[in-house]
Short mmCIF file of C-alpha atoms and ligand atoms in Angstrom, two decimals:
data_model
loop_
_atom_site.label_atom_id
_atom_site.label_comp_id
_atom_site.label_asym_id
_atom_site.label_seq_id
_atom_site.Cartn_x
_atom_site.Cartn_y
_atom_site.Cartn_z
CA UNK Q 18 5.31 -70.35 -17.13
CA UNK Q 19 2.66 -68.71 -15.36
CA UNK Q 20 4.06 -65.16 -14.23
CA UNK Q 21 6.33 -62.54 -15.62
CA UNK Q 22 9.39 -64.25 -12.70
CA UNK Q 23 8.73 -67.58 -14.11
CA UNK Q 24 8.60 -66.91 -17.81
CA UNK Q 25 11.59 -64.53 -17.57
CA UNK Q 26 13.38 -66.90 -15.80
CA UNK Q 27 12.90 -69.83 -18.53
CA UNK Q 28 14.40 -67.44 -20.50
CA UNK Q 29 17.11 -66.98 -18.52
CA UNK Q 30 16.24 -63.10 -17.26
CA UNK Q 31 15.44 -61.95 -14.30
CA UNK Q 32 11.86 -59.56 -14.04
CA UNK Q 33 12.00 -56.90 -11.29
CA UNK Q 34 9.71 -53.86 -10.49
CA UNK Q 35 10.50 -50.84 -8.36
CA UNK Q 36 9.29 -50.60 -4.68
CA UNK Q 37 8.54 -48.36 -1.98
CA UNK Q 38 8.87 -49.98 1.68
CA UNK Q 39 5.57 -48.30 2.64
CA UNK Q 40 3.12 -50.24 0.55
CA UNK Q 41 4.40 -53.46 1.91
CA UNK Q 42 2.06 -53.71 4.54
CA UNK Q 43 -0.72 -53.32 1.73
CA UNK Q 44 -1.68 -57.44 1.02
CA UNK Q 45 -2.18 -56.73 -2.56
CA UNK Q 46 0.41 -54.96 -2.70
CA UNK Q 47 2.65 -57.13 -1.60
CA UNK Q 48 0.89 -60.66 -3.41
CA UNK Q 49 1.68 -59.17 -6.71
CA UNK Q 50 4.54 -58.38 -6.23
CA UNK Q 51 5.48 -61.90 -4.71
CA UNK Q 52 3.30 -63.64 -7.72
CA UNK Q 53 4.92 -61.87 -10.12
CA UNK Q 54 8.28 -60.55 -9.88
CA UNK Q 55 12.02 -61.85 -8.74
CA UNK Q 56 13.81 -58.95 -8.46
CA UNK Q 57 12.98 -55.32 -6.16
CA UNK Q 58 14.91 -51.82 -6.56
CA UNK Q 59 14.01 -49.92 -3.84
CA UNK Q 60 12.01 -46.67 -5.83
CA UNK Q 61 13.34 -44.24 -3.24
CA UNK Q 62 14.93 -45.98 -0.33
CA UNK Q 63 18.54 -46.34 -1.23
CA UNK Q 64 18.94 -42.70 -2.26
CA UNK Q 65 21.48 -40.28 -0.57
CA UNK Q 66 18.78 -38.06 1.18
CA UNK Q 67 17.24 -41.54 2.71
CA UNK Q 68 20.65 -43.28 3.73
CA UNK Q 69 23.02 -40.84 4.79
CA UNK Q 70 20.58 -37.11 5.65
CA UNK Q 71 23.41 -35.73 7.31
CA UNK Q 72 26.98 -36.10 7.34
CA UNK Q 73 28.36 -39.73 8.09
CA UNK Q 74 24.67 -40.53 9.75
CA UNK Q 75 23.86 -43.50 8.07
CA UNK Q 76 19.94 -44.93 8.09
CA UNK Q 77 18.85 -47.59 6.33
CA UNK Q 78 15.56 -48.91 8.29
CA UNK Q 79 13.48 -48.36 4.81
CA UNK Q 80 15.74 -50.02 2.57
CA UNK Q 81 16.13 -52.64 5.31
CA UNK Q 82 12.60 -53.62 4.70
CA UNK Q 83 12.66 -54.22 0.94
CA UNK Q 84 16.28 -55.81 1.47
CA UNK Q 85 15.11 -58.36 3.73
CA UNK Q 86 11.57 -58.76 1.94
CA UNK Q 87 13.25 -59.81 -0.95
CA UNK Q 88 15.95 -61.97 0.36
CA UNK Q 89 12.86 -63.46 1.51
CA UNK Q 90 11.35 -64.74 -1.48
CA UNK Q 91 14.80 -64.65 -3.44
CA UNK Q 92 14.42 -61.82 -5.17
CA UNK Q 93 17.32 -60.65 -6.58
CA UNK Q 94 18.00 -56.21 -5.14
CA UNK Q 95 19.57 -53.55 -7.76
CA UNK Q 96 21.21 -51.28 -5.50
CA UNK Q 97 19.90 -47.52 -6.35
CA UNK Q 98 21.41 -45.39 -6.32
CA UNK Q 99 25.17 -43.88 -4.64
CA UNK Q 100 25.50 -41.03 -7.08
CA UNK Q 101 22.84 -38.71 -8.10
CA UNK Q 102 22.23 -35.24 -8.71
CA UNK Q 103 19.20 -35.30 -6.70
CA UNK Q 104 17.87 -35.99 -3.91
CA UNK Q 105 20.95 -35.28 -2.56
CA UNK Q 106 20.91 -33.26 0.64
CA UNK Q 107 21.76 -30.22 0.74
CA UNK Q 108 24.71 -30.78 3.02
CA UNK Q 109 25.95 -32.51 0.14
CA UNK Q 110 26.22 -29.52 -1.85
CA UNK Q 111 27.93 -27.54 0.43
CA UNK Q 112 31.00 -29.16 0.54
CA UNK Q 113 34.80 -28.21 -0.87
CA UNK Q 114 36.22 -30.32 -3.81
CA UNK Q 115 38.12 -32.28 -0.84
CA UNK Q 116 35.22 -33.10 1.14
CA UNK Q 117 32.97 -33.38 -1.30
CA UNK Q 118 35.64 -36.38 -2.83
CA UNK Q 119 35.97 -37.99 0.62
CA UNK Q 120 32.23 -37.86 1.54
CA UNK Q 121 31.33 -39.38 -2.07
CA UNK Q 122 33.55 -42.05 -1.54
CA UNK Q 123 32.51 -42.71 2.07
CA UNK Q 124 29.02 -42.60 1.29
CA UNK Q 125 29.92 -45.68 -1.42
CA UNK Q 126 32.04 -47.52 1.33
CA UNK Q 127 29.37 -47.01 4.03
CA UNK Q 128 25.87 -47.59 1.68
CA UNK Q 129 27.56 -50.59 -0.05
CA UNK Q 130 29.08 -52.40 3.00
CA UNK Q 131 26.41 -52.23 4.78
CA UNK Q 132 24.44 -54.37 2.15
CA UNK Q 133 27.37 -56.12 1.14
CA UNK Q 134 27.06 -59.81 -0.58
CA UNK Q 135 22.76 -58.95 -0.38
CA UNK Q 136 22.92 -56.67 -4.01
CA UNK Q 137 22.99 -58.49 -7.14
CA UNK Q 138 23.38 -54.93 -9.11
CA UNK Q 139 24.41 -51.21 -8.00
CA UNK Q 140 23.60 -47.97 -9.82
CA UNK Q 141 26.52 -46.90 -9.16
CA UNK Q 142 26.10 -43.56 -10.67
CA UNK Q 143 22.77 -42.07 -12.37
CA UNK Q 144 21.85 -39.79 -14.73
CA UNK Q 145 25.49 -37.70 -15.39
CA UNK Q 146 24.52 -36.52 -18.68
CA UNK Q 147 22.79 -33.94 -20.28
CA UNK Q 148 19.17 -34.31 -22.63
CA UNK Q 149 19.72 -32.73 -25.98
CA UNK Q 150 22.60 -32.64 -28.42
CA UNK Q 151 25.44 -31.27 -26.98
CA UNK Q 152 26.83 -35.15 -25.17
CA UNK Q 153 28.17 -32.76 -22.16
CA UNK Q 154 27.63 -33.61 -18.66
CA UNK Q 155 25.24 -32.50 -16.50
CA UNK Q 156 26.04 -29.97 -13.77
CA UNK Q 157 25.83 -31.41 -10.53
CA UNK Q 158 27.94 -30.86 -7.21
CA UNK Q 159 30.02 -33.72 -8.39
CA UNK Q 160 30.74 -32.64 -11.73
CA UNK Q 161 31.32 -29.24 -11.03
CA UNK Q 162 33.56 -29.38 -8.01
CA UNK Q 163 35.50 -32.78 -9.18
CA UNK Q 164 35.54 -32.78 -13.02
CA UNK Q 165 34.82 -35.69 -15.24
CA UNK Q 166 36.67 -38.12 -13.34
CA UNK Q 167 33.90 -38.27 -10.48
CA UNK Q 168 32.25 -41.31 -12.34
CA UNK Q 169 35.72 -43.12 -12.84
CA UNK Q 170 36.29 -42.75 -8.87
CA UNK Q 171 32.78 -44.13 -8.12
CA UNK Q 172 33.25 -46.85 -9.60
CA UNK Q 173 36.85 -48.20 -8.75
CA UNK Q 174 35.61 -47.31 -5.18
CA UNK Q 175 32.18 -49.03 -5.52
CA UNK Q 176 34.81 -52.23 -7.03
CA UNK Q 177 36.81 -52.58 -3.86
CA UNK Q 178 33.51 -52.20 -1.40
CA UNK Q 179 31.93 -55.77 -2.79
CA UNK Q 180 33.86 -57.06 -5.47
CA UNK Q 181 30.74 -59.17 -6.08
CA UNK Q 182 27.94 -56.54 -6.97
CA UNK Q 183 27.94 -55.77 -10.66
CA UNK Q 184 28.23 -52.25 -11.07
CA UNK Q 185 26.53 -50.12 -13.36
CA UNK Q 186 26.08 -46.55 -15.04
CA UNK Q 187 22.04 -45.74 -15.45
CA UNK Q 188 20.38 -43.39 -17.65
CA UNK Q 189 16.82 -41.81 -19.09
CA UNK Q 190 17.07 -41.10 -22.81
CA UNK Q 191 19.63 -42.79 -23.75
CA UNK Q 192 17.67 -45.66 -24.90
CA UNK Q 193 17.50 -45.09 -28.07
CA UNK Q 194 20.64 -44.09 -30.38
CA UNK Q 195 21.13 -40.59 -29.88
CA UNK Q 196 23.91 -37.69 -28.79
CA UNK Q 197 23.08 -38.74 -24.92
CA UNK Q 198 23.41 -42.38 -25.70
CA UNK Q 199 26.81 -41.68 -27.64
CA UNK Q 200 28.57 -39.80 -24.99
CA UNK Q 201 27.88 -42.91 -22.56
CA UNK Q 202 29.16 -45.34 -25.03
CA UNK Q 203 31.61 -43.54 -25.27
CA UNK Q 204 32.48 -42.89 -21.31
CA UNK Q 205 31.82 -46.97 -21.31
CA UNK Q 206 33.94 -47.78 -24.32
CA UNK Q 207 37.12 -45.83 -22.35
CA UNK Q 208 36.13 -47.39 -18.91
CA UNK Q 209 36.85 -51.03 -21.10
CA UNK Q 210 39.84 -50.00 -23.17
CA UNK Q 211 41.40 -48.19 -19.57
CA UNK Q 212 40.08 -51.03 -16.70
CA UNK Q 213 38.03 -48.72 -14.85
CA UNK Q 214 35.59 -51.43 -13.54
CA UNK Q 215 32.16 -51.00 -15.43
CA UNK Q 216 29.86 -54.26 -15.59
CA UNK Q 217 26.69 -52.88 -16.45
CA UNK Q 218 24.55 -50.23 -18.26
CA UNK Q 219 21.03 -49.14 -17.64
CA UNK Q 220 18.21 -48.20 -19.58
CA UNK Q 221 15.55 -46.54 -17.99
CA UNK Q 222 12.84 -46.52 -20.81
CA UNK Q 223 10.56 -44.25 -19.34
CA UNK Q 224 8.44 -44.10 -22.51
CA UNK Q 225 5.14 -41.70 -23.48
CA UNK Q 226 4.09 -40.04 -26.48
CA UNK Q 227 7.05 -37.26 -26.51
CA UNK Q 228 9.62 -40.25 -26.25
CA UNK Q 229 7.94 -43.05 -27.67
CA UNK Q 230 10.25 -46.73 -27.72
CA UNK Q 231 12.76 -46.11 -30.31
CA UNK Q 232 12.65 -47.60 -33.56
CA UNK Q 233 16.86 -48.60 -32.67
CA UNK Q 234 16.39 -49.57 -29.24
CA UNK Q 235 17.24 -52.93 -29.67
CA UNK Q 236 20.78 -52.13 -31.91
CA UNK Q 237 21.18 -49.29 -29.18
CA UNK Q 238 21.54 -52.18 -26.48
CA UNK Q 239 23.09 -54.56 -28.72
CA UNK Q 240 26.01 -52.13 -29.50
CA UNK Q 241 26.36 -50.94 -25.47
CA UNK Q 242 26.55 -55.50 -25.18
CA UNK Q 243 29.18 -55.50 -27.61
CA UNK Q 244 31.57 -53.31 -25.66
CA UNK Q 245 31.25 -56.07 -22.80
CA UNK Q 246 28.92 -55.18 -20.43
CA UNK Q 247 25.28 -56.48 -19.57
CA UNK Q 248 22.74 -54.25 -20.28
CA UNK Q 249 19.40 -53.91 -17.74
CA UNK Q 250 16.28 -52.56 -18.51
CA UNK Q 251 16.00 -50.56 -15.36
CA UNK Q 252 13.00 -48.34 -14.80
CA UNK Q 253 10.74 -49.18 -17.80
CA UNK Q 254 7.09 -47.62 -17.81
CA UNK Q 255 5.13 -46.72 -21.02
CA UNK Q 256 2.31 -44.31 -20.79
CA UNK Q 257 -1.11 -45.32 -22.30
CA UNK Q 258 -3.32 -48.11 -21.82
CA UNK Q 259 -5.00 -50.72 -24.21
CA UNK Q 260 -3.58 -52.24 -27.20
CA UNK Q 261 -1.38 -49.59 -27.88
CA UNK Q 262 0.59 -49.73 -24.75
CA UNK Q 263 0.59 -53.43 -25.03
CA UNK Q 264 2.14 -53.58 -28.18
CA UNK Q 265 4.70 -50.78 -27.61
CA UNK Q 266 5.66 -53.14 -23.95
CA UNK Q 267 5.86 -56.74 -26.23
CA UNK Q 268 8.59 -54.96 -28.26
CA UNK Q 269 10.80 -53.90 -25.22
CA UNK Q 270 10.33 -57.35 -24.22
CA UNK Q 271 11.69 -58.80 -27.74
CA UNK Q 272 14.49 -56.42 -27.86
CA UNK Q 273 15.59 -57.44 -24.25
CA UNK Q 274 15.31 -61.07 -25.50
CA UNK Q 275 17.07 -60.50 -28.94
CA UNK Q 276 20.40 -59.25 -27.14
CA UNK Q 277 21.95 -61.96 -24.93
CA UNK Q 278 24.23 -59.54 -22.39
CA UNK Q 279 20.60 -58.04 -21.49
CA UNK Q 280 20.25 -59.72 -18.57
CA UNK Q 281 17.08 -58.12 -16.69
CA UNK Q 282 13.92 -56.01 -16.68
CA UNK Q 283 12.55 -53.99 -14.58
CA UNK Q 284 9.59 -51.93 -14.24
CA UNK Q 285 8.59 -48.74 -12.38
CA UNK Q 286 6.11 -49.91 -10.00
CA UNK Q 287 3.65 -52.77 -9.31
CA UNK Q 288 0.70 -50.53 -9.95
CA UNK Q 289 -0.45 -48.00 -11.56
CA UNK Q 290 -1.91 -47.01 -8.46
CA UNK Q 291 1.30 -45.54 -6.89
CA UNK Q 292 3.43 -44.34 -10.34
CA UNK Q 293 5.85 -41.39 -9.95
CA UNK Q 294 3.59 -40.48 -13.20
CA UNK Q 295 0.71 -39.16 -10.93
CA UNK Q 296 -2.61 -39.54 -12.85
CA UNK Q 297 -0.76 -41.98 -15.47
CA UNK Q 298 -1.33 -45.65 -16.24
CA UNK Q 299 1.92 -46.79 -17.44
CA UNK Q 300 2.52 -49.25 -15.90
CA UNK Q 301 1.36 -53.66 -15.61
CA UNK Q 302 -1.31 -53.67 -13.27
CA UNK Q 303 -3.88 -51.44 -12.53
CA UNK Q 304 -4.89 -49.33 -9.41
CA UNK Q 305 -7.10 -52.83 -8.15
CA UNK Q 306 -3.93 -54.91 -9.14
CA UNK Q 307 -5.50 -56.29 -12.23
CA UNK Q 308 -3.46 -57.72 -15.14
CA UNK Q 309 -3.58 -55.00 -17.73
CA UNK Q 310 -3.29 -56.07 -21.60
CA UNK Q 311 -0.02 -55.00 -21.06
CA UNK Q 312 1.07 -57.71 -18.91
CA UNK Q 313 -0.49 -59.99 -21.08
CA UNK Q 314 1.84 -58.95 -23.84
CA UNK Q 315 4.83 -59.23 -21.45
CA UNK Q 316 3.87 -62.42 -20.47
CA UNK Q 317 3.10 -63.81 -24.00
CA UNK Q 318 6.90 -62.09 -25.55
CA UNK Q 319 8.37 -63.77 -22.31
CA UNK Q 320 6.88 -67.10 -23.71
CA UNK Q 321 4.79 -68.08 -20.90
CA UNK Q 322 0.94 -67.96 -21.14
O1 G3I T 412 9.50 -38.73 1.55
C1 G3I T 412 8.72 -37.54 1.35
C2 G3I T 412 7.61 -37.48 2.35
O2 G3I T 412 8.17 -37.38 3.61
C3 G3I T 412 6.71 -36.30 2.01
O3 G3I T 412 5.62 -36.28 2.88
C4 G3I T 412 6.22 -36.38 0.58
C5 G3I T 412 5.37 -35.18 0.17
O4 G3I T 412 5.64 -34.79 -1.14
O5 G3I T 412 7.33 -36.44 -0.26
C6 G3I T 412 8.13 -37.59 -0.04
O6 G3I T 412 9.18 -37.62 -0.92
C7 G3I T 412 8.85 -37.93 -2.28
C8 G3I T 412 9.53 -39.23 -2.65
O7 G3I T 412 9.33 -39.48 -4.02
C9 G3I T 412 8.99 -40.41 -1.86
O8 G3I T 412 7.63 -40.58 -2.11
C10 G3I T 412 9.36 -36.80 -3.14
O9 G3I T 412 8.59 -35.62 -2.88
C11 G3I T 412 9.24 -37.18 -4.61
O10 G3I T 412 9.91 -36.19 -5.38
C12 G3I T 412 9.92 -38.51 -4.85
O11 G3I T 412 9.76 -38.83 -6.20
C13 G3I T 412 10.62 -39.85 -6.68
C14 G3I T 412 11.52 -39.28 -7.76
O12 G3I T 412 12.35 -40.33 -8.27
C15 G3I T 412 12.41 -38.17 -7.22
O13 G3I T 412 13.44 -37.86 -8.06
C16 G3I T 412 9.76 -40.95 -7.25
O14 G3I T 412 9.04 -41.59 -6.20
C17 G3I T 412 10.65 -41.99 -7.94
O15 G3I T 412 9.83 -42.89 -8.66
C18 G3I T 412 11.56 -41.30 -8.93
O16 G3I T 412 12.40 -42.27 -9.51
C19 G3I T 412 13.34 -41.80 -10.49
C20 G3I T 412 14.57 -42.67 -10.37
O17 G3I T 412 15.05 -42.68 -9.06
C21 G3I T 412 15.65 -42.20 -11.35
N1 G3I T 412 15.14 -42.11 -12.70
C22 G3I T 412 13.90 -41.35 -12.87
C23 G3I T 412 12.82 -41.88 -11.94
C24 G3I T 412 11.49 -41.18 -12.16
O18 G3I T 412 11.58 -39.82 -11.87
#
C-alpha cells in the first residue's frame, strides 16, 4: 500500500484528517488530501455557530462542500460536533433550562437529518469534562442549566435522528489514564450497564512537549474497547518535527493497531501550513505538502511502504 488510505485500509482502519471547506479550491490542497486520506471531519464547519447562528436558522453551505467532496471520493465524514461549549452562539447561552433543552435537541434533529445516512460517525458531544484532578464537569450552558443528564439526552436524541451514525463522546486529555479519562469511563461504563446509546469514544491526542503521548495510551484505549465501544483517534497532531516527532506518531499508530475496537485515525489537518497550532509543525505534511518523516513513520507502522 502506497498511502496512509490504502495501508490503513489493509489493515482494516480507516485514515481521516480534518478539513476546512476553504482550502478546497487550493489544488494541493485538495490532491493530498485525495492521495492520501479516506475519511474528512469538517475542522470548523459542522459547529453550532456555523450551522444554526441564530435560532432555528439552519446553514450548512460550508459543510455542504466537504460533505459532498467526500462522498465524492468515498471518504467516509465524522460528524463534528452537536454539543460543545464553544463556539456556541451566544444566543445559545441565553436561553432558560426549557429552551435551552428544546433548542439542544432541535439543533441534533435539524444538524443530523439534514446529513442523514451521509455520516459514518457523530461527535455527539465534546469536551464535557474538566482538565485536572477533580473528574467534575465542565461548566457550560448545558451543564449548568440542565445538570448531568444533558449528555444522556444528546445522545438518545442523536439515536432516534439516524439510527445508522455511530455516535460518540470526544475528548482532549483523556488519552492517557488519568482523573479526566476515569470520569468518562466511567460516564461510558453507566451509558452500557443503563442502554443509553453510546457507540464510540474519541481521543483527540493533541500531543506537544507539556502532554507528550502517554506511556498507557494504548491500555487507556484498550480498557475504553473493553466496555464495548470503538474507540477513534480523532484529532491527533504531535508538535515537533524530525525523528522525534516521527517516532512519537509510529507509536500512536501501533497502539491504534494493537486494540481491535479502534477503528480509525484521524489527524488535525493536511498541512502544517493551516494548523490551529499557528507557527507549529505538528502535523504530516509540510507547508509545500511534502511528506514529512512523520508520514513516513505512519506509513511504515500502517505496513505499507
Ligand atoms: O470564521 C472566522 C472568520 O470569519 C474570521 O475572519 C477569522 C478571524 O479570526 O476567524 C474565523 O474563525 C476562526 C475559526 O477557527 C475558523 O477559522 C476562529 O477565530 C478560530 O477560533 C477557530 O479555531 C478553531 C478552534 O477549534 C476553535 O475552538 C480551529 O480552527 C479548530 O482547529 C479547532 O478545533 C478544535 C476541535 O474542534 C475540538 N478539539 C480541539 C481542537 C483544537 O482547538
Amino acid at each position: 500500500a502506497t498511502s496512509l488510505a490504502s495501508a490503513a485500509s489493509a489493515k482494516g482502519r480507516y485514515f481521516g484528517t480534518a478539513v476546512a471547506a476553504g482550502h478546497l479550491g487550493e489544488s494541493a490542497y485538495a490532491s493530498t488530501l485525495d492521495a492520501e486520506f479516506n475519511a474528512v471531519t469538517p475542522e470548523n464547519e459542522m459547529k453550532w455557530d456555523a450551522t444554526e447562528p441564530s435560532r432555528n436558522s439552519f446553514s450548512f453551505g460550508s459543510a455542504d462542500q466537504i460533505v459532498s467532496h467526500a462522498q465524492g471520493k468515498g471518504m467516509k465524514v465524522r460528524g463534528h460536533t452537536l454539543v460543545w461549549h464553544s463556539q456556541l452562539p451566544s444566543w445559545v447561552g441565553g436561553l432558560n433550562a426549557t429552551d435551552l433543552r428544546s433548542a439542544m435537541n432541535n439543533h441534533i434533529t435539524q444538524v443530523m437529518q439534514h446529513y442523514k445516512g451521509k455520516i459514518y460517525a457523530w461527535d455527539v458531544v465534546n469536551e464535557a469534562y474538566q482538565d485536572g484532578s477533580s473528574g467534575a464537569r465542565r461548566s457550560s450552558p448545558f451543564q449548568d442549566k440542565l445538570g448531568n443528564g444533558f449528555i444522556e439526552e444528546a445522545f438518545r436524541t442523536a439515536r432516534s435522528v439516524d439510527p445508522n451514525a455511530k455516535l460518540c463522546y470526544n475528548d482532549y486529555n483523556t488519552d492517557g489514564v488519568n482523573a479526566k479519562s476515569n470520569a468518562v469511563y466511567n460516564m461510558v461504563k453507566d451509558f452500557k450497564s443503563r442502554g443509553v446509546p453510546i457507540d464510540c469514544v474519541g481521543f483527540q491526542s493533541h500531543f506537544n512537549s507539556a502532554s507528550p503521548v502517554p506511556s498507557d495510551y494504548q491500555a487507556n484505549l484498550q480498557r475504553f474497547a473493553d466496555l464495548g465501544v470503538d474507540v477513534h483517534i480523532t484529532e491527533l497532531d504531535i508538535e515537533g518535527s524530525g525523528s522525534a516527532q516521527a517516532t512519537n506518531y509510529g507509536n500512536v499508530v501501533k497502539a491504534c493497531l494493537a486494540v481491535s475496537r479502534c477503528t480509525g485515525i484521524t489527524v488535525w489537518g493536511v498541512t502544517d501550513k493551516y494548523s490551529w497550532r499557528s507557527g507549529g509543525t505538528p502535523l504530516l505534511f509540510d507547508s509545500n505538502y511534502a511528506k514529512k518523516p512523520a508520514y513516513d513513520a505512519v506509513l511504515s507502522a500502517l505496513g505499507g511502504s
